[in-house]
Protein backbone atom coordinates (compact mmCIF):
# COMPACT_ATOMS: atom_id res chain seq x y z
CA MET A 1 -30.59 -129.22 42.53
CA THR A 2 -26.93 -128.97 42.96
CA ASP A 3 -24.60 -131.10 41.02
CA GLN A 4 -22.15 -132.29 43.36
CA ARG A 5 -19.00 -134.45 42.80
CA VAL A 6 -18.82 -137.71 44.57
CA ASP A 7 -14.83 -138.29 45.40
CA GLY A 8 -13.20 -141.33 44.42
CA PRO A 9 -12.52 -143.62 41.57
CA PRO A 10 -14.54 -143.29 38.50
CA TYR A 11 -18.00 -145.27 38.08
CA ARG A 12 -17.30 -146.11 34.90
CA PHE A 13 -14.82 -145.83 31.91
CA ASP A 14 -14.77 -145.73 28.13
CA ARG A 15 -12.63 -148.30 26.81
CA THR A 16 -12.59 -148.61 22.91
CA ALA A 17 -9.75 -151.36 22.75
CA ALA A 18 -8.37 -154.38 24.62
CA ALA A 19 -5.04 -154.14 25.62
CA ALA A 20 -3.98 -156.95 23.10
CA GLU A 21 -6.29 -155.33 20.08
CA ALA A 22 -3.92 -152.19 20.86
CA ALA A 23 -0.86 -154.15 20.92
CA ALA A 24 -1.34 -156.32 17.81
CA ARG A 25 -2.16 -152.55 15.97
CA GLY A 26 1.02 -151.20 16.87
CA ALA A 27 2.77 -154.27 16.06
CA SER A 28 1.74 -153.55 12.26
CA LEU A 29 3.93 -150.13 12.43
CA GLU A 30 7.42 -149.33 11.74
CA PRO A 31 9.35 -148.90 14.80
CA GLY A 32 9.25 -145.12 15.99
CA GLY A 33 5.91 -145.29 13.98
CA GLU A 34 2.73 -143.24 14.84
CA SER A 35 -0.70 -144.35 13.96
CA GLY A 36 -2.84 -141.33 14.46
CA GLU A 37 -5.31 -143.71 15.86
CA GLN A 38 -6.40 -142.79 19.51
CA VAL A 39 -7.67 -145.63 21.87
CA SER A 40 -8.59 -146.13 25.66
CA VAL A 41 -7.41 -149.10 27.09
CA ALA A 42 -7.75 -150.71 30.90
CA GLY A 43 -6.52 -153.31 33.26
CA ARG A 44 -3.90 -153.87 35.90
CA VAL A 45 -0.58 -152.06 35.94
CA MET A 46 2.00 -155.04 35.88
CA LEU A 47 5.21 -152.91 35.65
CA VAL A 48 6.27 -149.66 36.31
CA ARG A 49 9.81 -148.21 34.53
CA PRO A 50 10.38 -144.35 35.41
CA GLN A 51 13.42 -143.37 32.83
CA GLY A 52 13.77 -139.84 33.84
CA ARG A 53 11.68 -137.66 31.47
CA LEU A 54 10.06 -140.87 30.35
CA ALA A 55 8.19 -143.82 31.93
CA PHE A 56 6.92 -146.94 30.54
CA ALA A 57 4.40 -149.61 32.34
CA GLU A 58 3.02 -152.83 31.35
CA LEU A 59 -0.80 -152.83 31.44
CA ARG A 60 -2.71 -156.21 31.07
CA ASP A 61 -6.22 -156.76 30.82
CA ALA A 62 -7.99 -160.28 30.34
CA SER A 63 -6.56 -160.44 26.85
CA GLY A 64 -3.32 -159.83 27.44
CA PRO A 65 -0.48 -156.97 27.84
CA VAL A 66 0.13 -153.72 26.46
CA GLN A 67 2.92 -151.11 27.03
CA LEU A 68 2.20 -147.80 28.04
CA PHE A 69 4.11 -145.00 27.19
CA ALA A 70 4.35 -142.07 29.01
CA LEU A 71 6.24 -138.63 28.24
CA ASN A 72 6.57 -135.53 30.85
CA GLY A 73 4.62 -132.86 29.08
CA VAL A 74 2.67 -134.94 27.06
CA THR A 75 0.90 -137.30 29.75
CA ASP A 76 -1.48 -135.68 32.21
CA ARG A 77 -0.32 -135.99 36.04
CA PHE A 78 2.89 -137.78 34.56
CA GLU A 79 4.90 -137.51 38.07
CA GLN A 80 1.89 -139.44 39.71
CA PHE A 81 1.80 -142.02 36.62
CA THR A 82 5.61 -142.73 37.37
CA ARG A 83 4.51 -143.67 41.29
CA LEU A 84 1.48 -146.35 40.27
CA ASN A 85 1.88 -149.33 42.30
CA LEU A 86 1.92 -152.89 41.13
CA GLY A 87 -1.28 -154.01 40.77
CA ASP A 88 -3.19 -150.46 40.25
CA TRP A 89 -5.91 -151.00 37.92
CA VAL A 90 -5.65 -147.86 35.23
CA GLY A 91 -7.77 -146.53 32.41
CA ALA A 92 -5.26 -144.77 29.80
CA THR A 93 -6.13 -142.97 26.74
CA GLY A 94 -3.28 -142.27 23.99
CA GLU A 95 -2.35 -142.59 20.46
CA VAL A 96 -0.99 -146.29 19.22
CA VAL A 97 2.39 -146.18 18.42
CA ARG A 98 5.64 -148.39 18.30
CA THR A 99 8.37 -146.93 20.02
CA ARG A 100 11.94 -147.12 18.69
CA ARG A 101 12.90 -150.13 20.13
CA GLY A 102 9.95 -152.11 18.15
CA GLU A 103 7.35 -152.25 21.45
CA PRO A 104 3.88 -151.79 20.35
CA SER A 105 2.56 -149.14 23.07
CA VAL A 106 -0.30 -146.60 23.76
CA LYS A 107 1.31 -143.05 24.11
CA VAL A 108 -0.30 -141.87 26.85
CA THR A 109 -1.93 -138.70 27.05
CA GLY A 110 -4.42 -138.73 29.96
CA TRP A 111 -5.03 -141.42 32.17
CA GLU A 112 -7.28 -142.26 35.51
CA LEU A 113 -6.70 -144.39 38.55
CA LEU A 114 -9.78 -146.86 38.16
CA ALA A 115 -8.73 -149.10 41.58
CA GLU A 116 -6.21 -148.79 44.25
CA ALA A 117 -3.93 -152.03 44.64
CA ARG A 118 -3.19 -151.36 48.89
CA ARG A 119 -1.66 -155.22 49.08
CA SER A 120 1.04 -156.29 46.73
CA PHE A 121 0.85 -158.94 44.10
CA GLY A 122 4.32 -160.10 44.36
CA ASP A 123 6.87 -160.16 42.22
CA LYS A 124 5.50 -159.79 38.76
CA TRP A 125 8.62 -161.77 37.02
CA ARG A 126 8.33 -164.68 39.48
CA GLY A 127 4.84 -164.88 40.33
CA VAL A 128 3.16 -166.39 43.58
CA THR A 129 4.61 -169.72 44.48
CA ASP A 130 3.42 -170.35 48.02
CA VAL A 131 0.51 -172.74 47.75
CA GLU A 132 -1.38 -171.64 50.51
CA THR A 133 -1.31 -167.87 48.94
CA ARG A 134 -1.98 -169.33 45.80
CA PHE A 135 -5.29 -171.18 46.89
CA ARG A 136 -6.76 -168.73 49.44
CA GLN A 137 -6.01 -165.49 47.52
CA ARG A 138 -6.84 -167.00 44.32
CA GLU A 139 -7.29 -163.46 43.07
CA VAL A 140 -3.64 -163.10 43.53
CA ASP A 141 -2.78 -166.28 42.10
CA LEU A 142 -4.22 -165.54 39.23
CA TRP A 143 -2.75 -162.13 37.97
CA ALA A 144 0.58 -163.25 39.14
CA ASN A 145 0.59 -166.67 37.40
CA PRO A 146 -0.89 -166.51 33.90
CA SER A 147 -0.76 -170.30 33.87
CA SER A 148 -3.59 -170.52 36.36
CA ARG A 149 -5.59 -168.40 34.22
CA ARG A 150 -4.87 -170.22 31.12
CA THR A 151 -6.18 -173.41 33.12
CA LEU A 152 -9.51 -171.61 34.11
CA LEU A 153 -10.22 -170.54 30.50
CA LEU A 154 -9.69 -173.99 29.45
CA ARG A 155 -12.21 -175.25 31.83
CA SER A 156 -14.74 -172.80 30.32
CA ALA A 157 -14.01 -173.90 26.95
CA VAL A 158 -14.51 -177.60 27.77
CA LEU A 159 -17.89 -176.88 29.40
CA ARG A 160 -18.83 -174.57 26.43
CA ARG A 161 -17.87 -177.47 23.90
CA LEU A 162 -19.39 -180.18 25.99
CA ARG A 163 -22.91 -178.60 26.06
CA GLU A 164 -22.53 -177.83 22.44
CA ARG A 165 -21.49 -181.47 21.73
CA LEU A 166 -24.32 -182.89 23.57
CA TRP A 167 -26.93 -180.58 22.11
CA ALA A 168 -25.77 -181.51 18.83
CA ALA A 169 -26.28 -185.14 19.41
CA GLY A 170 -29.88 -184.46 20.71
CA PHE A 171 -29.59 -184.17 24.48
CA VAL A 172 -31.73 -181.63 26.02
CA GLU A 173 -30.40 -179.89 29.33
CA VAL A 174 -32.37 -179.63 32.48
CA GLU A 175 -31.93 -178.94 36.20
CA THR A 176 -32.78 -181.11 38.77
CA PRO A 177 -32.81 -180.17 42.69
CA ILE A 178 -29.57 -179.47 44.66
CA LEU A 179 -31.27 -179.88 47.98
CA GLN A 180 -32.89 -183.31 48.01
CA PRO A 181 -35.04 -184.63 51.07
CA ILE A 182 -33.14 -188.08 50.61
CA PRO A 183 -29.59 -188.25 49.38
CA GLY A 184 -29.55 -190.70 46.29
CA GLY A 185 -27.87 -191.91 42.88
CA ALA A 186 -24.61 -192.72 44.32
CA ALA A 187 -22.83 -194.66 47.35
CA ALA A 188 -21.46 -191.40 49.41
CA ARG A 189 -21.77 -189.59 52.71
CA PRO A 190 -23.86 -186.44 52.25
CA PHE A 191 -24.14 -182.92 53.53
CA VAL A 192 -26.84 -181.82 55.52
CA THR A 193 -28.74 -179.07 56.36
CA HIS A 194 -32.17 -178.09 57.87
CA HIS A 195 -35.05 -176.57 56.38
CA ASN A 196 -36.52 -173.80 59.13
CA ALA A 197 -39.87 -173.02 57.13
CA LEU A 198 -40.55 -176.81 56.17
CA ASP A 199 -38.65 -177.96 59.73
CA THR A 200 -37.30 -180.76 58.00
CA ASP A 201 -33.82 -181.86 56.94
CA LEU A 202 -32.65 -181.74 53.57
CA TYR A 203 -29.39 -183.02 51.89
CA LEU A 204 -26.97 -181.42 49.56
CA ARG A 205 -27.14 -183.76 46.50
CA ILE A 206 -24.53 -186.39 46.03
CA ALA A 207 -26.12 -186.96 42.47
CA PRO A 208 -28.99 -186.11 39.87
CA GLU A 209 -29.42 -189.46 38.88
CA LEU A 210 -32.81 -190.42 40.41
CA TYR A 211 -34.07 -187.09 39.05
CA LEU A 212 -32.75 -187.48 35.71
CA LYS A 213 -34.44 -190.67 35.49
CA ARG A 214 -37.51 -189.83 36.46
CA LEU A 215 -37.44 -187.40 33.50
CA VAL A 216 -36.67 -190.28 31.11
CA VAL A 217 -40.14 -191.47 32.66
CA GLY A 218 -41.79 -188.70 31.76
CA GLY A 219 -40.95 -189.06 28.19
CA PHE A 220 -37.48 -186.62 28.13
CA GLU A 221 -35.37 -189.40 25.80
CA GLN A 222 -32.11 -188.02 26.16
CA VAL A 223 -31.46 -185.69 29.20
CA PHE A 224 -27.90 -184.17 30.76
CA GLU A 225 -27.41 -181.92 33.48
CA VAL A 226 -24.27 -180.07 34.59
CA GLY A 227 -23.49 -179.13 37.92
CA ARG A 228 -22.38 -179.14 41.37
CA LEU A 229 -22.21 -182.21 43.61
CA PHE A 230 -21.34 -182.32 47.08
CA ARG A 231 -20.16 -185.16 48.97
CA ASN A 232 -18.82 -185.04 52.62
CA GLU A 233 -15.38 -187.03 52.10
CA GLY A 234 -11.94 -185.90 52.60
CA LEU A 235 -9.59 -183.96 50.72
CA SER A 236 -6.79 -185.43 48.25
CA PRO A 237 -5.06 -184.58 45.19
CA ARG A 238 -8.25 -186.25 43.14
CA HIS A 239 -11.17 -185.31 45.37
CA ASN A 240 -12.97 -182.17 46.33
CA PRO A 241 -16.20 -181.87 48.60
CA GLU A 242 -17.80 -180.27 46.03
CA PHE A 243 -17.04 -180.72 41.89
CA THR A 244 -18.50 -180.79 38.61
CA ALA A 245 -20.08 -183.45 36.50
CA VAL A 246 -22.06 -184.02 33.74
CA GLU A 247 -24.71 -186.80 34.14
CA LEU A 248 -26.75 -188.00 31.10
CA TYR A 249 -29.03 -190.93 30.36
CA GLN A 250 -29.94 -191.80 27.03
CA ALA A 251 -33.40 -194.16 26.40
CA TYR A 252 -33.29 -197.14 24.02
CA ALA A 253 -29.52 -197.56 24.81
CA ASP A 254 -27.14 -199.76 26.86
CA TYR A 255 -23.82 -199.22 28.47
CA HIS A 256 -22.15 -200.45 25.03
CA ASP A 257 -23.66 -197.34 23.42
CA LEU A 258 -22.32 -195.36 26.15
CA MET A 259 -18.91 -196.46 25.48
CA VAL A 260 -18.62 -194.97 22.25
CA LEU A 261 -20.14 -192.01 23.29
CA VAL A 262 -17.66 -191.25 25.98
CA GLU A 263 -14.69 -192.11 23.75
CA GLU A 264 -16.07 -190.04 21.18
CA LEU A 265 -16.73 -187.35 23.56
CA VAL A 266 -13.69 -186.99 25.34
CA ALA A 267 -11.71 -187.26 21.96
CA GLY A 268 -13.76 -184.66 20.57
CA LEU A 269 -13.22 -182.38 23.57
CA ALA A 270 -9.21 -182.92 23.48
CA ILE A 271 -9.23 -181.80 19.62
CA ASP A 272 -11.44 -178.80 20.86
CA VAL A 273 -9.66 -177.24 23.65
CA VAL A 274 -6.05 -178.66 22.89
CA GLY A 275 -5.64 -179.45 19.56
CA THR A 276 -4.85 -183.24 19.45
CA THR A 277 -5.75 -186.33 21.13
CA SER A 278 -2.04 -187.15 21.56
CA PHE A 279 -0.27 -185.47 24.48
CA GLU A 280 1.94 -186.04 27.50
CA TYR A 281 0.47 -186.39 30.66
CA GLN A 282 2.81 -185.93 33.86
CA GLY A 283 5.82 -187.05 31.39
CA ARG A 284 3.98 -190.09 29.89
CA PRO A 285 2.47 -190.35 26.43
CA LEU A 286 -1.22 -190.68 26.13
CA GLU A 287 -3.63 -191.40 23.21
CA LEU A 288 -7.32 -190.57 23.46
CA ALA A 289 -8.27 -191.14 19.78
CA PRO A 290 -11.13 -193.78 19.58
CA PRO A 291 -11.39 -197.12 20.14
CA TRP A 292 -10.77 -197.19 23.77
CA ARG A 293 -9.81 -201.10 24.96
CA ARG A 294 -13.05 -203.09 26.71
CA ALA A 295 -12.01 -205.07 29.36
CA THR A 296 -13.53 -206.60 32.24
CA LEU A 297 -12.54 -205.85 36.09
CA THR A 298 -11.23 -209.57 36.18
CA GLU A 299 -9.51 -209.58 33.24
CA LEU A 300 -7.40 -206.44 34.35
CA LEU A 301 -7.34 -207.63 37.78
CA ALA A 302 -5.55 -210.73 36.53
CA GLU A 303 -3.27 -209.13 33.89
CA GLN A 304 -1.80 -206.97 36.93
CA THR A 305 -1.80 -209.51 39.99
CA GLY A 306 -1.83 -212.95 38.25
CA LEU A 307 -4.94 -213.45 40.48
CA GLU A 308 -8.06 -215.73 38.64
CA VAL A 309 -10.60 -214.27 40.99
CA SER A 310 -14.23 -213.06 40.42
CA VAL A 311 -17.53 -213.07 42.46
CA HIS A 312 -18.01 -216.88 42.31
CA THR A 313 -14.35 -217.14 44.14
CA PRO A 314 -15.07 -218.67 47.73
CA ILE A 315 -15.08 -215.41 50.18
CA GLU A 316 -12.11 -216.44 52.49
CA GLU A 317 -9.87 -216.64 49.61
CA LEU A 318 -10.91 -213.08 48.24
CA ARG A 319 -10.57 -212.21 52.00
CA ARG A 320 -6.99 -213.64 52.00
CA HIS A 321 -6.01 -211.84 48.85
CA LEU A 322 -7.41 -208.51 50.03
CA ALA A 323 -5.56 -208.83 53.77
CA ALA A 324 -2.54 -209.52 51.83
CA THR A 325 -2.65 -205.90 50.04
CA GLY A 326 -2.59 -204.49 53.95
CA ALA A 327 -6.19 -203.42 53.65
CA VAL A 328 -8.63 -203.57 56.44
CA VAL A 329 -11.14 -206.25 55.38
CA GLU A 330 -14.87 -205.80 57.28
CA PRO A 331 -16.45 -208.78 58.06
CA ASP A 332 -19.73 -207.79 56.55
CA TRP A 333 -18.35 -207.25 52.69
CA GLY A 334 -19.47 -209.54 50.31
CA PRO A 335 -17.39 -210.89 47.64
CA GLY A 336 -18.48 -208.23 45.49
CA LYS A 337 -17.22 -205.53 47.66
CA LEU A 338 -13.85 -207.30 48.41
CA LEU A 339 -13.36 -208.00 44.68
CA LEU A 340 -13.81 -204.45 43.86
CA GLU A 341 -11.36 -203.36 46.95
CA LEU A 342 -9.26 -205.53 45.62
CA PHE A 343 -9.14 -204.59 42.24
CA GLU A 344 -8.84 -200.72 43.47
CA LYS A 345 -5.89 -201.58 45.77
CA THR A 346 -4.04 -203.70 43.17
CA THR A 347 -4.99 -202.63 39.81
CA GLU A 348 -6.70 -199.37 38.89
CA SER A 349 -3.91 -196.45 39.57
CA GLU A 350 -1.71 -198.82 37.27
CA LEU A 351 -4.11 -198.69 34.05
CA TRP A 352 -2.80 -195.86 32.11
CA GLY A 353 -5.23 -196.24 29.30
CA PRO A 354 -7.57 -195.26 28.41
CA VAL A 355 -9.68 -198.42 29.21
CA PHE A 356 -13.25 -199.05 30.06
CA VAL A 357 -13.33 -201.62 32.89
CA CYS A 358 -16.63 -203.49 32.49
CA ASP A 359 -18.64 -205.57 34.40
CA PHE A 360 -18.71 -204.82 38.09
CA PRO A 361 -20.18 -206.66 41.36
CA ALA A 362 -24.08 -206.33 41.55
CA GLU A 363 -23.20 -206.03 44.80
CA VAL A 364 -21.48 -202.82 44.62
CA SER A 365 -23.87 -201.42 41.82
CA PRO A 366 -27.36 -200.88 43.19
CA LEU A 367 -29.03 -198.71 40.40
CA ALA A 368 -27.36 -200.99 37.46
CA ARG A 369 -29.08 -203.47 35.56
CA ARG A 370 -27.89 -207.14 36.01
CA HIS A 371 -25.89 -208.47 33.43
CA ARG A 372 -27.43 -210.66 30.77
CA GLU A 373 -24.96 -213.09 31.16
CA ASP A 374 -24.53 -213.63 35.02
CA PRO A 375 -26.60 -211.98 37.54
CA LEU A 376 -24.40 -211.46 40.16
CA LEU A 377 -22.69 -208.80 37.80
CA VAL A 378 -24.09 -205.59 36.17
CA GLU A 379 -23.47 -203.88 33.23
CA ARG A 380 -21.16 -201.23 34.51
CA PHE A 381 -18.06 -199.52 33.16
CA GLU A 382 -15.64 -197.06 34.31
CA PRO A 383 -13.53 -195.08 31.88
CA ILE A 384 -9.97 -195.10 33.40
CA VAL A 385 -7.38 -192.71 31.87
CA ALA A 386 -4.13 -192.19 33.41
CA GLY A 387 -4.71 -193.94 36.63
CA ARG A 388 -7.90 -192.39 37.57
CA GLU A 389 -11.28 -192.81 36.72
CA LEU A 390 -13.05 -190.50 34.87
CA GLY A 391 -17.06 -191.58 35.23
CA ASN A 392 -19.12 -194.37 35.84
CA ALA A 393 -21.80 -195.73 33.65
CA PHE A 394 -24.27 -198.36 33.22
CA THR A 395 -27.39 -199.86 31.90
CA GLU A 396 -29.92 -198.72 34.14
CA LEU A 397 -32.18 -200.95 36.29
CA THR A 398 -35.69 -200.80 35.15
CA ASP A 399 -37.21 -203.22 37.17
CA PRO A 400 -38.94 -201.76 40.20
CA ASP A 401 -39.46 -205.09 42.27
CA ASP A 402 -35.38 -205.56 41.81
CA GLN A 403 -34.79 -202.09 42.55
CA ARG A 404 -36.72 -202.33 45.70
CA ALA A 405 -35.13 -205.36 47.01
CA ARG A 406 -31.75 -203.44 46.43
CA PHE A 407 -32.60 -200.43 48.37
CA GLU A 408 -33.72 -202.28 51.37
CA GLU A 409 -30.27 -204.28 51.33
CA GLN A 410 -28.57 -200.90 51.04
CA ALA A 411 -31.01 -199.61 53.65
CA ALA A 412 -30.22 -201.87 56.08
CA ARG A 413 -26.31 -201.33 55.69
CA HIS A 414 -27.34 -197.77 56.57
CA ALA A 415 -29.11 -198.56 59.61
CA SER A 416 -26.22 -200.50 60.67
CA GLY A 417 -23.89 -197.34 60.58
CA ASP A 418 -22.83 -197.28 56.75
CA GLU A 419 -23.08 -193.72 56.27
CA GLU A 420 -22.44 -193.95 52.65
CA ALA A 421 -25.52 -196.37 51.97
CA MET A 422 -28.52 -195.51 50.22
CA VAL A 423 -32.14 -195.36 51.57
CA VAL A 424 -35.22 -196.20 50.18
CA ASP A 425 -36.89 -193.76 47.96
CA GLU A 426 -40.25 -194.58 47.41
CA ASP A 427 -41.04 -191.52 44.92
CA TYR A 428 -38.08 -192.92 42.68
CA LEU A 429 -39.77 -196.57 43.10
CA ARG A 430 -43.29 -195.02 42.09
CA ALA A 431 -41.77 -193.50 38.79
CA LEU A 432 -40.17 -196.90 37.91
CA GLU A 433 -43.64 -198.41 38.18
CA HIS A 434 -44.85 -196.08 35.47
CA GLY A 435 -42.16 -197.98 33.39
CA LEU A 436 -38.69 -196.76 32.51
CA PRO A 437 -37.72 -197.88 28.99
CA PRO A 438 -34.25 -199.48 28.23
CA THR A 439 -32.16 -196.86 29.22
CA ALA A 440 -28.30 -196.50 29.71
CA GLY A 441 -26.81 -193.30 32.02
CA LEU A 442 -23.25 -191.80 32.55
CA GLY A 443 -22.02 -189.57 35.20
CA LEU A 444 -18.54 -187.92 33.80
CA GLY A 445 -16.15 -185.88 36.41
CA ILE A 446 -15.78 -182.44 34.43
CA ASP A 447 -12.55 -181.45 37.21
CA ARG A 448 -10.66 -184.62 36.26
CA LEU A 449 -11.22 -184.13 32.69
CA VAL A 450 -9.53 -180.86 32.76
CA MET A 451 -7.01 -181.88 34.96
CA LEU A 452 -5.92 -184.30 32.04
CA LEU A 453 -6.20 -181.50 29.17
CA THR A 454 -4.17 -179.28 31.17
CA ASP A 455 -1.65 -181.97 32.28
CA THR A 456 -2.62 -181.16 35.99
CA ALA A 457 -1.68 -183.41 39.09
CA ASN A 458 -4.00 -181.86 41.54
CA ILE A 459 -7.78 -181.11 41.78
CA ARG A 460 -7.03 -177.87 43.07
CA GLU A 461 -5.30 -176.42 40.32
CA VAL A 462 -8.50 -177.00 38.35
CA ILE A 463 -11.22 -175.34 40.55
CA ALA A 464 -11.47 -171.46 41.12
CA PHE A 465 -11.92 -171.72 45.03
CA PRO A 466 -10.88 -175.30 46.19
CA THR A 467 -12.25 -176.34 49.68
CA LEU A 468 -9.19 -175.85 52.03
CA ARG A 469 -8.82 -176.85 55.81
CA PRO A 470 -9.41 -173.73 57.98
CA ILE A 471 -7.01 -171.61 59.29
CA ARG A 472 -7.07 -172.16 63.25
C-alpha cells in the first residue's frame, strides 16, 4: 500500500507543557536567560506583534498565556508566523527563555497551524461586549472574556465539591428518569414530547422528587441526584427553562435537620470555591456562616408590611391586601395561595438574609407533611439569600391517604385549566402504601448558587448555553 499524505491540519500534536507551566519555568530565569529546555505548547494565538526580524505572539490555552518569541533565521517559516491571525490554533516547539525585557517565553524553532480561525474573535483587549454575541456565540465569549471562563470553571468546582461533601455525609448518588409518563414533584408547566414506539406522550421532568422518595421506600436512606430540570416557563434574569438542581432525601430526618445541612453545605461550598463565607454580592455585604436565621413566613411578612395575617385570616381580608399590591387575584385562590402571593409580592425580594422562611400553607405545598402544630400549614422552608430563593425543602408527607387527597385536589385544578397543577400519580401512591419512613427532602438550585458565589445578577452568565429567543 502506498503511503499517501492527507492535506490539511495535523491529526494530533504532542504537547509537552501547558502554557502557564512554560511561563512559570521562564519566570525563574534571569532576564535574557536561556533554560536549554525544549517544550511543545499549543493553544490559540491571541496577539501577534511583528517587529522586523523579530515577532512576538501571545499563545493561550486552558491554563493561561505564554509568549511565543519568533526570530527570522531561527523560526521555521518566519514570514508565515508573522501573518498568523487572532484566534488561530498553533502548536509551537522551542526553548524556554526569558527575554531581555523579562518576559517568560518559548523561543520558537518549529510550529504548526492546528486550526485556522476564519472568523474574528474581536479586539483582545476589549473583549466581546455585545450581549447577543456573547450568549449566542458562547465559544467567542469564552475566549474573549476570561471572566466568563472563570465563572464556568467555578461552576464546575461547585458541582465537584457538592458531590464530595454529600458523599462524605453518607449520601448515595442516583439517577432517575428524565422522560416521565406523569409530570410530578413540583407545580410547573412541563415540556411534552411523543415516544413513537410506545405511541405515548412523555414529559421532561420538572423534578425527580417522586422517584427519589420511591428509592427511600426501597431502602436507600440517603440519596441525591444532580441533574437538569425542565419547566415550560418564561425567561428572566433568575429563570431559564432548563436548569440544574440537586435534590436529596434523608430518612429519619425532618425539616429542622435539613436547615442545618443547607447552611453548612452552602457555607462550606463558599469556603471551598471562593475561600470565605463573607463577601459582597451586587455591592452589598453578605455573610453565609451558620447559623442562619429561622423565621416563619407570617413573621417576615409582618416585619416587612406591618400586616398581621395568616392562613386563618378571613379570605376577603387577604384578597383586599393582595389586590392593594396591584396583583391579579384569582377567584379560586384559597387563603393559603393568597397568603403566599402576598408574601412573594411584598417581602421575598426584600430579604437579604440568609434566612430560612418556614411554615408554608398546606394549600400550596401538596407533597409536604402537615405542621405538627397547625394542620393548615406544612413543615416547609425556603432558604432566601440576597432576595432570591435558593431552594425548597420540607418534612415529607408519608401518609398515602392524605397524599391521595391532595393529589386529587391538584388534579381537579389541573382539569379546570391550571397547567401547573399536579395529577394523581398511582405509582407513587402505591410506593407510599409500602411505607415511607420519616423523611426530609431538599431541592437546591445550582445556577442560583453559582450566581451568588460569582457576584452575577443574570442566570445566563452561569449557564454555558442559556436558552435564548430565536432570531426571526
